[in-house]
Coordinates of C-alpha atoms in Angstrom, one line a residue:
M1 CA -69.5 6.1 -103.4
A2 CA -72.1 3.3 -101.8
C3 CA -68.6 1.1 -100.1
C4 CA -67.0 4.1 -99.1
L5 CA -70.9 5.0 -97.3
G6 CA -71.8 2.0 -95.6
A7 CA -68.6 1.5 -94.3
E8 CA -69.2 5.1 -92.7
E9 CA -71.8 3.8 -91.2
S10 CA -70.2 0.5 -90.0
A11 CA -67.6 2.8 -88.0
E12 CA -70.6 4.8 -86.2
V13 CA -72.0 1.9 -86.2
R14 CA -69.4 0.0 -83.3
H15 CA -68.6 3.7 -82.8
S16 CA -72.0 3.4 -80.7
R17 CA -72.0 -0.2 -79.5
A18 CA -68.8 0.6 -77.8
I19 CA -70.6 4.2 -75.9
D20 CA -73.5 1.7 -75.0
R21 CA -70.9 -1.1 -73.7
Q22 CA -69.3 1.2 -72.1
I23 CA -72.3 2.6 -70.6
T24 CA -74.1 -0.6 -69.5
E25 CA -70.1 -1.5 -67.9
D26 CA -69.6 1.9 -66.3
R27 CA -73.6 0.9 -64.6
L28 CA -73.1 -1.8 -63.4
T29 CA -70.4 -1.3 -62.1
I30 CA -72.4 1.4 -59.7
I31 CA -74.8 -1.2 -59.2
R32 CA -72.2 -3.8 -58.3
T33 CA -71.2 -0.6 -55.7
L34 CA -71.7 -0.8 -52.1
N35 CA -71.5 2.1 -50.7
V36 CA -71.4 2.0 -46.2
L37 CA -71.7 5.1 -44.5
L38 CA -70.0 4.2 -40.7
L39 CA -71.1 6.0 -37.9
G40 CA -70.5 5.6 -34.2
T41 CA -69.8 7.6 -31.4
G42 CA -66.7 8.4 -29.7
E43 CA -63.9 5.0 -28.9
S44 CA -66.3 2.6 -30.1
G45 CA -64.2 0.9 -32.0
K46 CA -65.5 2.3 -35.2
T47 CA -61.3 2.0 -36.9
T48 CA -60.7 -0.7 -35.6
L49 CA -63.5 -2.3 -37.2
V50 CA -62.1 -0.8 -40.5
K51 CA -58.7 -2.1 -40.2
Q52 CA -60.1 -5.3 -39.4
M53 CA -62.0 -4.9 -43.4
K54 CA -58.7 -3.4 -44.9
L55 CA -56.5 -6.7 -43.6
I56 CA -58.8 -9.8 -44.3
Y57 CA -61.0 -8.4 -48.1
S58 CA -57.5 -6.1 -49.2
E59 CA -53.4 -5.5 -49.3
G60 CA -52.9 -5.5 -45.4
F61 CA -50.7 -3.6 -44.2
S62 CA -46.9 -2.4 -45.6
E63 CA -43.8 -2.3 -43.8
T64 CA -43.7 1.0 -43.7
Q65 CA -47.7 1.7 -42.7
K66 CA -46.9 -0.8 -39.1
E67 CA -44.1 1.0 -38.4
H68 CA -46.4 4.4 -38.6
F69 CA -48.9 2.2 -36.1
L70 CA -46.2 1.1 -33.8
Q71 CA -45.2 4.4 -33.4
V72 CA -48.7 5.6 -32.4
A73 CA -48.6 2.8 -30.2
R74 CA -46.1 3.8 -27.9
V75 CA -47.8 6.8 -27.2
N76 CA -50.3 5.5 -27.0
A77 CA -49.1 2.9 -23.6
I78 CA -47.5 6.7 -22.4
Q79 CA -51.1 8.2 -22.7
S80 CA -52.8 5.1 -20.6
M81 CA -50.3 5.5 -18.2
S82 CA -50.8 9.5 -17.6
E83 CA -53.8 8.6 -18.0
L84 CA -53.9 6.2 -15.0
I85 CA -51.7 8.7 -12.9
R86 CA -54.6 11.2 -13.7
G87 CA -56.9 8.7 -12.2
C88 CA -55.2 7.9 -9.4
E89 CA -55.4 11.5 -8.4
I90 CA -59.3 11.1 -8.8
L91 CA -59.1 8.8 -6.4
K92 CA -57.1 9.9 -5.1
I93 CA -54.2 6.9 -4.6
L94 CA -51.6 7.5 -3.1
F95 CA -47.6 6.6 -4.6
Q96 CA -46.4 4.0 -2.1
N97 CA -42.6 6.4 -1.7
E98 CA -41.1 9.7 -3.7
E99 CA -39.1 8.8 -6.2
S100 CA -42.6 6.7 -7.8
A101 CA -44.0 10.1 -7.8
A102 CA -41.5 12.1 -9.3
M103 CA -42.1 9.4 -12.1
A104 CA -45.7 9.8 -12.4
Q105 CA -44.5 13.7 -12.1
D106 CA -42.5 13.0 -15.6
V107 CA -44.6 10.8 -17.7
T108 CA -47.5 13.0 -17.0
K109 CA -45.3 16.5 -18.0
Y110 CA -44.0 14.2 -21.2
F111 CA -47.4 13.3 -22.3
A112 CA -48.4 17.0 -22.1
Q113 CA -45.5 19.0 -23.5
N114 CA -45.9 16.8 -26.3
F115 CA -48.7 14.4 -27.4
E116 CA -51.4 16.1 -25.4
G117 CA -54.4 17.3 -27.4
K118 CA -52.1 16.1 -30.8
H119 CA -54.2 13.1 -32.7
G120 CA -51.8 10.6 -34.8
L121 CA -48.4 11.7 -33.5
G122 CA -46.4 9.0 -32.6
L123 CA -42.7 8.7 -31.8
A124 CA -40.0 6.6 -33.7
D125 CA -37.4 6.8 -30.1
V126 CA -39.2 6.3 -26.7
P127 CA -37.0 8.8 -24.0
P128 CA -34.6 6.8 -21.9
R129 CA -36.7 8.4 -18.6
M130 CA -40.0 7.4 -20.1
K131 CA -38.9 4.2 -20.5
Q132 CA -38.1 3.6 -17.4
C133 CA -40.8 5.6 -15.8
V134 CA -43.4 3.7 -17.8
C135 CA -42.3 0.5 -16.7
S136 CA -41.3 1.2 -13.1
L137 CA -44.8 2.2 -12.7
F138 CA -46.6 -0.7 -14.8
D139 CA -44.5 -3.3 -13.2
G140 CA -44.0 -2.5 -9.9
E141 CA -46.0 0.2 -8.5
P142 CA -49.1 -0.9 -5.9
A143 CA -50.9 3.0 -6.8
I144 CA -51.5 2.2 -10.7
R145 CA -52.8 -1.6 -9.8
K146 CA -55.4 0.0 -7.1
A147 CA -56.6 2.3 -10.0
L148 CA -57.0 -0.4 -12.3
L149 CA -59.0 -1.4 -10.1
R150 CA -61.7 1.4 -10.4
R151 CA -60.8 1.9 -15.1
S152 CA -64.6 3.2 -14.9
E153 CA -64.3 6.2 -12.6
F154 CA -61.9 7.7 -15.7
Q155 CA -61.1 8.1 -18.7
L156 CA -58.6 5.1 -20.5
L157 CA -57.8 4.0 -23.4
D158 CA -59.0 0.3 -23.7
N159 CA -55.8 -0.8 -25.7
A160 CA -54.1 -0.3 -22.2
L161 CA -53.3 -3.4 -21.0
F162 CA -51.9 -4.6 -24.7
F163 CA -49.6 -2.1 -24.4
L164 CA -47.9 -1.3 -21.3
P165 CA -47.2 -5.2 -20.4
K166 CA -45.3 -4.6 -23.4
F167 CA -44.0 -1.3 -23.5
A168 CA -40.2 -2.4 -23.2
E169 CA -40.5 -5.2 -26.5
I170 CA -42.4 -1.8 -28.0
C171 CA -39.6 0.5 -27.5
E172 CA -36.3 -1.0 -29.2
S173 CA -35.4 -0.1 -32.3
S174 CA -35.3 -3.8 -33.4
Y175 CA -38.8 -4.6 -31.9
R176 CA -41.4 -6.1 -36.0
P177 CA -44.3 -4.8 -35.5
T178 CA -48.0 -6.9 -36.0
N179 CA -51.0 -7.3 -37.2
E180 CA -52.3 -7.5 -34.0
D181 CA -50.4 -4.2 -33.6
V182 CA -51.7 -2.2 -35.9
I183 CA -55.3 -3.6 -35.4
H184 CA -55.0 -1.7 -30.9
A185 CA -52.9 0.9 -32.7
R186 CA -55.5 3.6 -31.3
V187 CA -56.2 7.0 -33.8
L188 CA -58.1 9.7 -33.4
T189 CA -60.6 10.0 -36.1
T190 CA -61.3 13.4 -36.8
H191 CA -62.2 13.5 -40.1
S192 CA -64.5 11.5 -42.8
R193 CA -61.3 8.3 -44.8
E194 CA -63.1 6.2 -47.4
T195 CA -61.5 2.8 -47.5
H196 CA -62.5 0.1 -50.9
F197 CA -62.3 -3.4 -50.9
E198 CA -63.3 -6.0 -53.1
V199 CA -65.5 -9.3 -51.7
P200 CA -66.2 -12.2 -53.5
T201 CA -69.4 -13.6 -53.8
G202 CA -68.7 -16.6 -55.4
G203 CA -70.0 -15.8 -59.1
R204 CA -66.8 -14.2 -61.1
T205 CA -67.9 -11.2 -60.2
P206 CA -66.7 -9.1 -56.4
R207 CA -68.3 -6.7 -55.2
T208 CA -66.6 -3.6 -54.8
I209 CA -67.2 -2.2 -51.0
R210 CA -66.4 1.6 -50.2
I211 CA -66.4 2.2 -46.7
T212 CA -66.8 6.2 -45.1
D213 CA -65.6 6.7 -41.7
V214 CA -66.1 9.7 -40.4
G215 CA -65.2 11.8 -37.3
G216 CA -67.7 10.3 -33.7
Q217 CA -66.7 12.4 -31.1
R218 CA -69.4 15.2 -30.5
K219 CA -67.5 18.1 -32.6
Y220 CA -66.9 15.7 -35.3
R221 CA -71.0 15.0 -36.3
K222 CA -71.1 18.6 -37.1
M223 CA -70.1 16.0 -41.2
W224 CA -72.0 13.3 -40.6
E225 CA -74.8 14.9 -42.6
S226 CA -72.3 16.2 -46.3
M227 CA -72.0 12.2 -46.4
F228 CA -75.9 11.2 -46.4
S229 CA -75.8 11.5 -50.7
D230 CA -75.6 8.1 -52.8
V231 CA -74.8 5.7 -49.8
H232 CA -77.1 2.6 -49.7
C233 CA -76.4 1.5 -46.3
L234 CA -75.7 2.3 -42.7
M235 CA -73.3 0.4 -40.8
F236 CA -73.8 2.5 -36.7
V237 CA -70.9 0.9 -34.2
A238 CA -71.4 1.1 -30.3
A239 CA -70.0 -0.1 -28.0
L240 CA -71.2 -2.8 -24.4
S241 CA -68.5 -1.3 -23.2
D242 CA -69.3 1.9 -22.5
Y243 CA -72.9 1.1 -19.9
D244 CA -70.3 2.7 -17.9
L245 CA -67.9 5.0 -18.6
K246 CA -69.0 8.9 -19.1
L247 CA -68.1 11.0 -22.7
R248 CA -64.6 12.7 -22.7
E249 CA -66.0 15.6 -24.0
D250 CA -69.2 15.1 -21.2
R251 CA -68.4 13.5 -18.4
S252 CA -71.4 13.8 -16.8
Q253 CA -73.3 12.3 -20.0
N254 CA -73.1 8.3 -20.3
R255 CA -71.5 7.0 -23.2
L256 CA -73.9 3.9 -24.2
Q257 CA -76.7 6.6 -23.5
E258 CA -74.9 8.6 -25.8
S259 CA -74.6 6.1 -28.4
L260 CA -78.2 5.1 -27.7
N261 CA -79.3 8.4 -28.7
V262 CA -77.0 9.5 -31.0
F263 CA -78.9 5.8 -33.6
E264 CA -81.7 6.7 -32.2
Q265 CA -80.7 10.4 -33.9
I266 CA -80.0 9.2 -37.0
V267 CA -82.0 5.8 -37.7
D268 CA -85.3 8.2 -37.0
L269 CA -84.0 10.7 -39.8
Q270 CA -86.2 10.5 -43.4
Y271 CA -83.1 9.6 -45.4
F272 CA -81.9 6.4 -43.7
R273 CA -85.8 5.0 -43.9
R274 CA -85.3 3.4 -46.5
K275 CA -81.7 1.8 -46.0
N276 CA -80.6 -1.3 -44.2
I277 CA -78.8 -0.4 -41.2
V278 CA -75.8 -2.7 -39.4
L279 CA -75.2 -2.8 -36.2
F280 CA -72.8 -3.9 -34.4
L281 CA -72.6 -4.1 -30.7
N282 CA -69.2 -4.3 -30.1
K283 CA -66.4 -4.3 -27.7
T284 CA -67.4 -8.2 -26.2
D285 CA -64.5 -9.2 -24.6
V286 CA -64.5 -5.9 -22.5
F287 CA -67.3 -5.6 -21.8
E288 CA -67.5 -9.1 -20.3
D289 CA -65.0 -9.3 -18.6
K290 CA -66.0 -5.7 -16.1
L291 CA -70.0 -7.2 -15.8
P292 CA -68.9 -8.7 -12.4
R293 CA -67.2 -5.7 -11.0
S294 CA -69.0 -2.9 -12.3
P295 CA -73.4 -4.6 -13.0
L296 CA -75.2 -3.1 -15.4
S297 CA -77.9 -2.3 -13.4
R298 CA -75.4 0.1 -11.5
H299 CA -76.2 2.5 -14.3
F300 CA -79.2 0.9 -16.5
P301 CA -81.7 0.0 -13.1
E302 CA -84.0 -1.0 -15.6
Y303 CA -82.0 -3.7 -16.5
S304 CA -82.4 -6.6 -13.1
G305 CA -80.7 -10.1 -14.6
S306 CA -77.5 -11.2 -13.5
P307 CA -74.2 -9.5 -14.1
N308 CA -72.7 -11.8 -17.0
A309 CA -73.0 -10.6 -20.8
E310 CA -75.3 -14.0 -21.4
E311 CA -78.4 -11.8 -19.9
A312 CA -77.1 -8.1 -20.4
S313 CA -76.2 -8.7 -24.4
P314 CA -80.2 -8.6 -25.1
F315 CA -80.4 -6.5 -22.4
I316 CA -78.7 -3.7 -24.5
R317 CA -79.3 -5.0 -27.9
S318 CA -83.4 -4.7 -27.4
M319 CA -82.7 -0.9 -26.0
F320 CA -81.1 -0.6 -29.5
R321 CA -84.0 -2.7 -31.5
S322 CA -86.0 0.4 -29.3
R323 CA -84.9 3.2 -31.3
N324 CA -85.5 1.6 -34.8
K325 CA -89.3 2.6 -35.2
V326 CA -89.1 2.0 -38.8
P327 CA -91.1 -1.4 -40.3
V328 CA -89.5 -4.6 -41.3
K329 CA -91.1 -4.1 -44.4
E330 CA -89.5 -0.7 -45.2
R331 CA -85.3 -1.1 -43.2
Q332 CA -83.6 -3.9 -42.4
L333 CA -81.9 -3.8 -38.9
W334 CA -78.8 -6.7 -38.2
V335 CA -77.4 -6.9 -34.7
H336 CA -74.4 -8.8 -33.6
F337 CA -72.0 -9.0 -30.9
T338 CA -68.1 -7.7 -32.6
C339 CA -64.8 -8.3 -30.7
A340 CA -63.4 -5.8 -33.0
T341 CA -59.8 -7.1 -32.2
D342 CA -60.3 -11.0 -33.2
T343 CA -59.4 -11.3 -36.2
K344 CA -60.3 -14.7 -37.0
T345 CA -64.0 -14.1 -35.8
L346 CA -65.1 -11.1 -38.1
Q347 CA -64.1 -12.9 -40.8
A348 CA -66.6 -14.9 -40.8
L349 CA -68.8 -12.7 -40.1
F350 CA -67.7 -9.3 -41.9
G351 CA -68.7 -12.6 -45.5
L352 CA -72.1 -13.1 -43.8
V353 CA -72.4 -9.7 -43.4
M354 CA -71.7 -8.4 -46.7
S355 CA -73.7 -11.6 -48.2
T356 CA -76.2 -10.0 -46.7
L357 CA -75.5 -6.1 -47.6
T358 CA -74.8 -7.1 -51.5
S359 CA -78.1 -8.7 -52.4
A360 CA -80.4 -6.6 -51.1
N361 CA -78.2 -3.6 -52.5
L362 CA -78.6 -5.9 -56.1
K363 CA -82.2 -6.9 -54.8
N364 CA -83.5 -2.7 -54.9
T365 CA -81.8 -1.9 -58.1
S366 CA -83.6 -5.0 -59.7
I367 CA -80.0 -6.2 -61.0
A368 CA -79.2 -10.0 -60.5

């Protein structure tokens, strides 16, 4: 009888220890998981940064995913041409002949009927007429070239000059999309998306990063508050190159000013008072390219420096820093200049950022 009781007690002890071990493992898993909320206004490059993280830390993109983004890229190119045509109308730039005007009309009509207002759609086969119109207008129509030089005066996708020059190539059924095509393809974020990946730490146990990306245009920001729970860190993305652009949803509002306003509203919330913040000032390549022809001082008169990125970038950084009223002892604000399409540079930067964030998170939870 005693032997049986001892055996039963031993089984109970083993079961209890197993439960304790599982509880400990679950707790460590939670602690070693960093929940990041990724916010920013529309077209700031948030989703592009997430795609880069997936490429660097995860399995990358399958052939099926690449094919999807290729189809999206074709639509992006047609949309870009439609927007350039609209730019010609706004700027009152005339086409050189009736043939070009007819092609412009065909592009505008095709995009409006098939894709305008419909997000995330791709195009498996480009109609021959569309291929002809887009290529002919981009390669040989002076009005389109003039509009490109004044592209800050109307809405135009940032990837226009990536996909339009190679439109004929990406229309071919034999074309094999690259990671670079995937990174540049633009899909509007209209809901929240979670991405999980593991980041090496130098030790045996990698840290799990869970990033939630939420739509940035005004009508999607009402979803943001529902994402605040269980967030360890906030990442905010703002495009430096937005300084001379207007919102798609409000032509009276400067995009960079909108980013500054939204950033100030978010970081001032009580919920984020003790949450560390990473600010990515994105699109450094576009910013540097456009400054000489569109000076920052023209849109932000308080800037008195030269029209170059070396002086203008720190000025914009200081505008964002001034919106953060919380002292350093309560939370950290790290600011990084980024080009979301540059995988090589981002790989080194992400390594630094993730290491800093995970260390801060473990310190806050008192577990190393």
